[in-house]
Amino acid sequence: MLMGGGARTAYQAGVLRALAAMLRLQPGGERGFPFQVLVGTSAGALNAAWLASQAASGLAALDGLAPFWLGLHTEAVYRLRLPPWTRISRLLAAVRLWGQARRQGAILDTMPLVNTLHRAISLQGIDDALQAGALQALAVTASSYTTGVHWTFCHAAAGAAFAPWLRPGRRAEFQPLTIEHLMASSAIPFLFPATPLWVDGRREYFGDGAMRQISPLSPAVHLGADQVLVVGVGQPQRSGFAAGPQGGVPGMGAIAGHALASVFHDTLQADVEQVQRVTDTLRRLPPELAAGLPYRPVDVLTLQPTRSLDALALDHLHLLPAAAQRALGGLGALRRGGGPLASYLLFEPGFVQALVDLGEHDAYAHKAQLLAFAGGATA
């Protein structure tokens, strides 16, 4: 299960590359794709879809995600439409962006990401992997601005024994996934525009799958998982970067970053704790009693960054393209703690490399747990 977080999600590529290297050193060496179900939210949905499209290649799919990320630049993900005259003043840039946001519902134009995903992700490859049994299901989440319902869109092999689900405020539907589903799942509120999808015979507009995601683990559990590896990019302890200098009033960038952190990460830990409590309770019950309950044990292993990604983004802030720096600066989003917001938008190789390296480091720090989880030896 791959959680979202804009550019921060490159961290997952490092974790998975390290996992592939660990598994190759275990008895049996090269092996097939190690996951039966992939669930992605927001930019995590892009990673999940990319992995699904390459699942037939086995562990090589885990290796390939990092080069995909390292090949990105900001102009391959989004662009800012600012006329040359806005260079005169940050205030003029801010006024222009505000007008654009009012007209389009978002500050950034994400057509470059559409083109990037069409080139990078083979939808036929996803279907081939499902039909060949390399993967059982791929699911991505999105939130409907039209109805407020949180949707999980699932793609499974023809004839698979999965059923859609309906719960208060959230539901699932099985249908072939498209680039539009990925754009909807990764549409960061205010920054990326809403994406229309057809559900229940009508068109609804969708935004980031992290919004209104009250039960992030639910899709994996509904799709039959009894073990879930969650790779997130959130940090409950954020090292004080939401505050201004010397603990002063936080700036626009700090507030925006804090709001996005709340959208992307606040529900995950609570859901993990709940699943762990239920699992622990079931294992303490007599087997005959546990067998009669509509629940099953689910083991969850969660990996998240051990270093502040806000601080890491501040170290690489200079890599933001000039137009983005001018625009965000005009909105006051890069002053007094602008690292949190920038960390979602820094799709530049220098920052991506630092994230991938951190992901590999953190994975090796949890080598024993990862190999035990994957069924390998811990030596």
PDB file of N, CA and C in Angstrom, residues 124-177:
ATOM      1  N   GLN A 124      -1.950  -1.628 -20.967  1.00  0.00           N
ATOM      2  CA  GLN A 124      -1.998  -3.008 -21.440  1.00  0.00           C
ATOM      3  C   GLN A 124      -1.111  -3.888 -20.572  1.00  0.00           C
ATOM      4  N   GLY A 125       0.023  -3.338 -20.108  1.00  0.00           N
ATOM      5  CA  GLY A 125       0.907  -4.089 -19.223  1.00  0.00           C
ATOM      6  C   GLY A 125       0.231  -4.445 -17.915  1.00  0.00           C
ATOM      7  N   ILE A 126      -0.612  -3.529 -17.403  1.00  0.00           N
ATOM      8  CA  ILE A 126      -1.371  -3.822 -16.176  1.00  0.00           C
ATOM      9  C   ILE A 126      -2.312  -4.992 -16.420  1.00  0.00           C
ATOM     10  N   ASP A 127      -3.034  -4.931 -17.515  1.00  0.00           N
ATOM     11  CA  ASP A 127      -3.996  -5.998 -17.817  1.00  0.00           C
ATOM     12  C   ASP A 127      -3.276  -7.326 -18.050  1.00  0.00           C
ATOM     13  N   ASP A 128      -2.148  -7.272 -18.735  1.00  0.00           N
ATOM     14  CA  ASP A 128      -1.389  -8.504 -19.000  1.00  0.00           C
ATOM     15  C   ASP A 128      -0.910  -9.135 -17.686  1.00  0.00           C
ATOM     16  N   ALA A 129      -0.420  -8.297 -16.748  1.00  0.00           N
ATOM     17  CA  ALA A 129       0.068  -8.812 -15.468  1.00  0.00           C
ATOM     18  C   ALA A 129      -1.066  -9.453 -14.676  1.00  0.00           C
ATOM     19  N   LEU A 130      -2.240  -8.856 -14.733  1.00  0.00           N
ATOM     20  CA  LEU A 130      -3.401  -9.413 -14.029  1.00  0.00           C
ATOM     21  C   LEU A 130      -3.832 -10.730 -14.654  1.00  0.00           C
ATOM     22  N   GLN A 131      -3.893 -10.773 -15.968  1.00  0.00           N
ATOM     23  CA  GLN A 131      -4.345 -11.993 -16.645  1.00  0.00           C
ATOM     24  C   GLN A 131      -3.344 -13.125 -16.474  1.00  0.00           C
ATOM     25  N   ALA A 132      -2.043 -12.767 -16.361  1.00  0.00           N
ATOM     26  CA  ALA A 132      -1.004 -13.802 -16.209  1.00  0.00           C
ATOM     27  C   ALA A 132      -0.866 -14.267 -14.768  1.00  0.00           C
ATOM     28  N   GLY A 133      -1.529 -13.606 -13.831  1.00  0.00           N
ATOM     29  CA  GLY A 133      -1.446 -14.002 -12.434  1.00  0.00           C
ATOM     30  C   GLY A 133      -0.256 -13.436 -11.695  1.00  0.00           C
ATOM     31  N   ALA A 134       0.495 -12.525 -12.344  1.00  0.00           N
ATOM     32  CA  ALA A 134       1.604 -11.881 -11.639  1.00  0.00           C
ATOM     33  C   ALA A 134       1.093 -10.962 -10.545  1.00  0.00           C
ATOM     34  N   LEU A 135      -0.150 -10.570 -10.658  1.00  0.00           N
ATOM     35  CA  LEU A 135      -0.795  -9.652  -9.731  1.00  0.00           C
ATOM     36  C   LEU A 135      -2.274 -10.001  -9.680  1.00  0.00           C
ATOM     37  N   GLN A 136      -2.885  -9.848  -8.521  1.00  0.00           N
ATOM     38  CA  GLN A 136      -4.309 -10.164  -8.406  1.00  0.00           C
ATOM     39  C   GLN A 136      -5.207  -8.942  -8.566  1.00  0.00           C
ATOM     40  N   ALA A 137      -4.750  -7.796  -8.073  1.00  0.00           N
ATOM     41  CA  ALA A 137      -5.599  -6.604  -8.158  1.00  0.00           C
ATOM     42  C   ALA A 137      -4.762  -5.354  -7.985  1.00  0.00           C
ATOM     43  N   LEU A 138      -5.203  -4.285  -8.647  1.00  0.00           N
ATOM     44  CA  LEU A 138      -4.652  -2.941  -8.484  1.00  0.00           C
ATOM     45  C   LEU A 138      -5.808  -2.030  -8.109  1.00  0.00           C
ATOM     46  N   ALA A 139      -5.621  -1.212  -7.088  1.00  0.00           N
ATOM     47  CA  ALA A 139      -6.685  -0.302  -6.654  1.00  0.00           C
ATOM     48  C   ALA A 139      -6.114   1.080  -6.410  1.00  0.00           C
ATOM     49  N   VAL A 140      -6.849   2.104  -6.823  1.00  0.00           N
ATOM     50  CA  VAL A 140      -6.462   3.486  -6.544  1.00  0.00           C
ATOM     51  C   VAL A 140      -7.670   4.202  -5.964  1.00  0.00           C
ATOM     52  N   THR A 141      -7.407   5.187  -5.138  1.00  0.00           N
ATOM     53  CA  THR A 141      -8.487   5.890  -4.452  1.00  0.00           C
ATOM     54  C   THR A 141      -8.596   7.320  -4.952  1.00  0.00           C
ATOM     55  N   ALA A 142      -9.802   7.868  -4.865  1.00  0.00           N
ATOM     56  CA  ALA A 142     -10.054   9.262  -5.236  1.00  0.00           C
ATOM     57  C   ALA A 142     -11.263   9.746  -4.458  1.00  0.00           C
ATOM     58  N   SER A 143     -11.369  11.047  -4.300  1.00  0.00           N
ATOM     59  CA  SER A 143     -12.460  11.642  -3.523  1.00  0.00           C
ATOM     60  C   SER A 143     -13.334  12.486  -4.433  1.00  0.00           C
ATOM     61  N   SER A 144     -14.630  12.238  -4.412  1.00  0.00           N
ATOM     62  CA  SER A 144     -15.555  12.951  -5.283  1.00  0.00           C
ATOM     63  C   SER A 144     -15.905  14.326  -4.704  1.00  0.00           C
ATOM     64  N   TYR A 145     -15.558  15.383  -5.439  1.00  0.00           N
ATOM     65  CA  TYR A 145     -15.991  16.722  -5.047  1.00  0.00           C
ATOM     66  C   TYR A 145     -17.494  16.865  -5.223  1.00  0.00           C
ATOM     67  N   THR A 146     -18.065  16.061  -6.122  1.00  0.00           N
ATOM     68  CA  THR A 146     -19.480  16.178  -6.447  1.00  0.00           C
ATOM     69  C   THR A 146     -20.369  15.660  -5.332  1.00  0.00           C
ATOM     70  N   THR A 147     -20.022  14.496  -4.762  1.00  0.00           N
ATOM     71  CA  THR A 147     -20.880  13.871  -3.748  1.00  0.00           C
ATOM     72  C   THR A 147     -20.228  13.766  -2.379  1.00  0.00           C
ATOM     73  N   GLY A 148     -18.905  13.945  -2.302  1.00  0.00           N
ATOM     74  CA  GLY A 148     -18.205  13.772  -1.038  1.00  0.00           C
ATOM     75  C   GLY A 148     -17.850  12.330  -0.721  1.00  0.00           C
ATOM     76  N   VAL A 149     -18.209  11.397  -1.604  1.00  0.00           N
ATOM     77  CA  VAL A 149     -17.933   9.977  -1.373  1.00  0.00           C
ATOM     78  C   VAL A 149     -16.472   9.682  -1.731  1.00  0.00           C
ATOM     79  N   HIS A 150     -15.834   8.872  -0.918  1.00  0.00           N
ATOM     80  CA  HIS A 150     -14.460   8.429  -1.184  1.00  0.00           C
ATOM     81  C   HIS A 150     -14.538   7.103  -1.936  1.00  0.00           C
ATOM     82  N   TRP A 151     -13.974   7.089  -3.137  1.00  0.00           N
ATOM     83  CA  TRP A 151     -14.077   5.929  -4.019  1.00  0.00           C
ATOM     84  C   TRP A 151     -12.759   5.161  -4.092  1.00  0.00           C
ATOM     85  N   THR A 152     -12.874   3.839  -4.218  1.00  0.00           N
ATOM     86  CA  THR A 152     -11.744   2.996  -4.569  1.00  0.00           C
ATOM     87  C   THR A 152     -12.065   2.338  -5.901  1.00  0.00           C
ATOM     88  N   PHE A 153     -11.228   2.609  -6.893  1.00  0.00           N
ATOM     89  CA  PHE A 153     -11.407   2.016  -8.220  1.00  0.00           C
ATOM     90  C   PHE A 153     -10.443   0.841  -8.349  1.00  0.00           C
ATOM     91  N   CYS A 154     -11.000  -0.339  -8.625  1.00  0.00           N
ATOM     92  CA  CYS A 154     -10.225  -1.582  -8.611  1.00  0.00           C
ATOM     93  C   CYS A 154     -10.170  -2.201 -10.004  1.00  0.00           C
ATOM     94  N   HIS A 155      -9.013  -2.695 -10.347  1.00  0.00           N
ATOM     95  CA  HIS A 155      -8.815  -3.410 -11.604  1.00  0.00           C
ATOM     96  C   HIS A 155      -8.306  -4.795 -11.259  1.00  0.00           C
ATOM     97  N   ALA A 156      -9.048  -5.802 -11.656  1.00  0.00           N
ATOM     98  CA  ALA A 156      -8.668  -7.188 -11.371  1.00  0.00           C
ATOM     99  C   ALA A 156      -8.799  -8.008 -12.645  1.00  0.00           C
ATOM    100  N   ALA A 157      -8.224  -9.187 -12.626  1.00  0.00           N
ATOM    101  CA  ALA A 157      -8.315 -10.071 -13.785  1.00  0.00           C
ATOM    102  C   ALA A 157      -9.760 -10.494 -14.015  1.00  0.00           C
ATOM    103  N   ALA A 158     -10.085 -10.747 -15.266  1.00  0.00           N
ATOM    104  CA  ALA A 158     -11.430 -11.211 -15.597  1.00  0.00           C
ATOM    105  C   ALA A 158     -11.730 -12.499 -14.839  1.00  0.00           C
ATOM    106  N   GLY A 159     -12.898 -12.542 -14.205  1.00  0.00           N
ATOM    107  CA  GLY A 159     -13.297 -13.731 -13.469  1.00  0.00           C
ATOM    108  C   GLY A 159     -12.773 -13.804 -12.057  1.00  0.00           C
ATOM    109  N   ALA A 160     -12.040 -12.784 -11.610  1.00  0.00           N
ATOM    110  CA  ALA A 160     -11.525 -12.787 -10.241  1.00  0.00           C
ATOM    111  C   ALA A 160     -12.674 -12.722  -9.245  1.00  0.00           C
ATOM    112  N   ALA A 161     -12.490 -13.392  -8.096  1.00  0.00           N
ATOM    113  CA  ALA A 161     -13.583 -13.517  -7.113  1.00  0.00           C
ATOM    114  C   ALA A 161     -13.585 -12.349  -6.132  1.00  0.00           C
ATOM    115  N   PHE A 162     -13.567 -11.132  -6.648  1.00  0.00           N
ATOM    116  CA  PHE A 162     -13.662  -9.945  -5.807  1.00  0.00           C
ATOM    117  C   PHE A 162     -15.030  -9.323  -5.989  1.00  0.00           C
ATOM    118  N   ALA A 163     -15.500  -8.662  -4.953  1.00  0.00           N
ATOM    119  CA  ALA A 163     -16.797  -7.987  -5.029  1.00  0.00           C
ATOM    120  C   ALA A 163     -16.642  -6.542  -4.569  1.00  0.00           C
ATOM    121  N   PRO A 164     -17.373  -5.613  -5.181  1.00  0.00           N
ATOM    122  CA  PRO A 164     -17.309  -4.227  -4.719  1.00  0.00           C
ATOM    123  C   PRO A 164     -17.904  -4.095  -3.324  1.00  0.00           C
ATOM    124  N   TRP A 165     -17.588  -3.003  -2.657  1.00  0.00           N
ATOM    125  CA  TRP A 165     -18.119  -2.787  -1.313  1.00  0.00           C
ATOM    126  C   TRP A 165     -18.699  -1.389  -1.185  1.00  0.00           C
ATOM    127  N   LEU A 166     -19.590  -1.275  -0.235  1.00  0.00           N
ATOM    128  CA  LEU A 166     -20.255   0.001   0.026  1.00  0.00           C
ATOM    129  C   LEU A 166     -20.312   0.208   1.529  1.00  0.00           C
ATOM    130  N   ARG A 167     -19.707   1.267   1.998  1.00  0.00           N
ATOM    131  CA  ARG A 167     -19.700   1.634   3.403  1.00  0.00           C
ATOM    132  C   ARG A 167     -20.085   3.105   3.516  1.00  0.00           C
ATOM    133  N   PRO A 168     -20.492   3.579   4.677  1.00  0.00           N
ATOM    134  CA  PRO A 168     -20.854   4.989   4.804  1.00  0.00           C
ATOM    135  C   PRO A 168     -19.706   5.904   4.369  1.00  0.00           C
ATOM    136  N   GLY A 169     -19.945   6.708   3.357  1.00  0.00           N
ATOM    137  CA  GLY A 169     -18.963   7.670   2.886  1.00  0.00           C
ATOM    138  C   GLY A 169     -17.888   7.119   1.982  1.00  0.00           C
ATOM    139  N   ARG A 170     -17.892   5.812   1.728  1.00  0.00           N
ATOM    140  CA  ARG A 170     -16.860   5.233   0.871  1.00  0.00           C
ATOM    141  C   ARG A 170     -17.409   4.000   0.153  1.00  0.00           C
ATOM    142  N   ARG A 171     -16.961   3.799  -1.042  1.00  0.00           N
ATOM    143  CA  ARG A 171     -17.411   2.660  -1.832  1.00  0.00           C
ATOM    144  C   ARG A 171     -16.363   2.282  -2.862  1.00  0.00           C
ATOM    145  N   ALA A 172     -16.553   1.126  -3.469  1.00  0.00           N
ATOM    146  CA  ALA A 172     -15.595   0.619  -4.446  1.00  0.00           C
ATOM    147  C   ALA A 172     -16.328   0.149  -5.687  1.00  0.00           C
ATOM    148  N   GLU A 173     -15.625   0.215  -6.787  1.00  0.00           N
ATOM    149  CA  GLU A 173     -16.169  -0.249  -8.063  1.00  0.00           C
ATOM    150  C   GLU A 173     -15.040  -0.883  -8.856  1.00  0.00           C
ATOM    151  N   PHE A 174     -15.355  -1.961  -9.566  1.00  0.00           N
ATOM    152  CA  PHE A 174     -14.355  -2.638 -10.389  1.00  0.00           C
ATOM    153  C   PHE A 174     -14.513  -2.185 -11.834  1.00  0.00           C
ATOM    154  N   GLN A 175     -13.420  -1.674 -12.388  1.00  0.00           N
ATOM    155  CA  GLN A 175     -13.410  -1.208 -13.771  1.00  0.00           C
ATOM    156  C   GLN A 175     -11.957  -1.094 -14.210  1.00  0.00           C
ATOM    157  N   PRO A 176     -11.688  -1.199 -15.507  1.00  0.00           N
ATOM    158  CA  PRO A 176     -10.311  -1.015 -15.985  1.00  0.00           C
ATOM    159  C   PRO A 176      -9.826   0.393 -15.643  1.00  0.00           C
ATOM    160  N   LEU A 177      -8.626   0.479 -15.088  1.00  0.00           N
ATOM    161  CA  LEU A 177      -8.100   1.783 -14.706  1.00  0.00           C
ATOM    162  C   LEU A 177      -7.492   2.494 -15.908  1.00  0.00           C
TER     163      LEU A 177
END
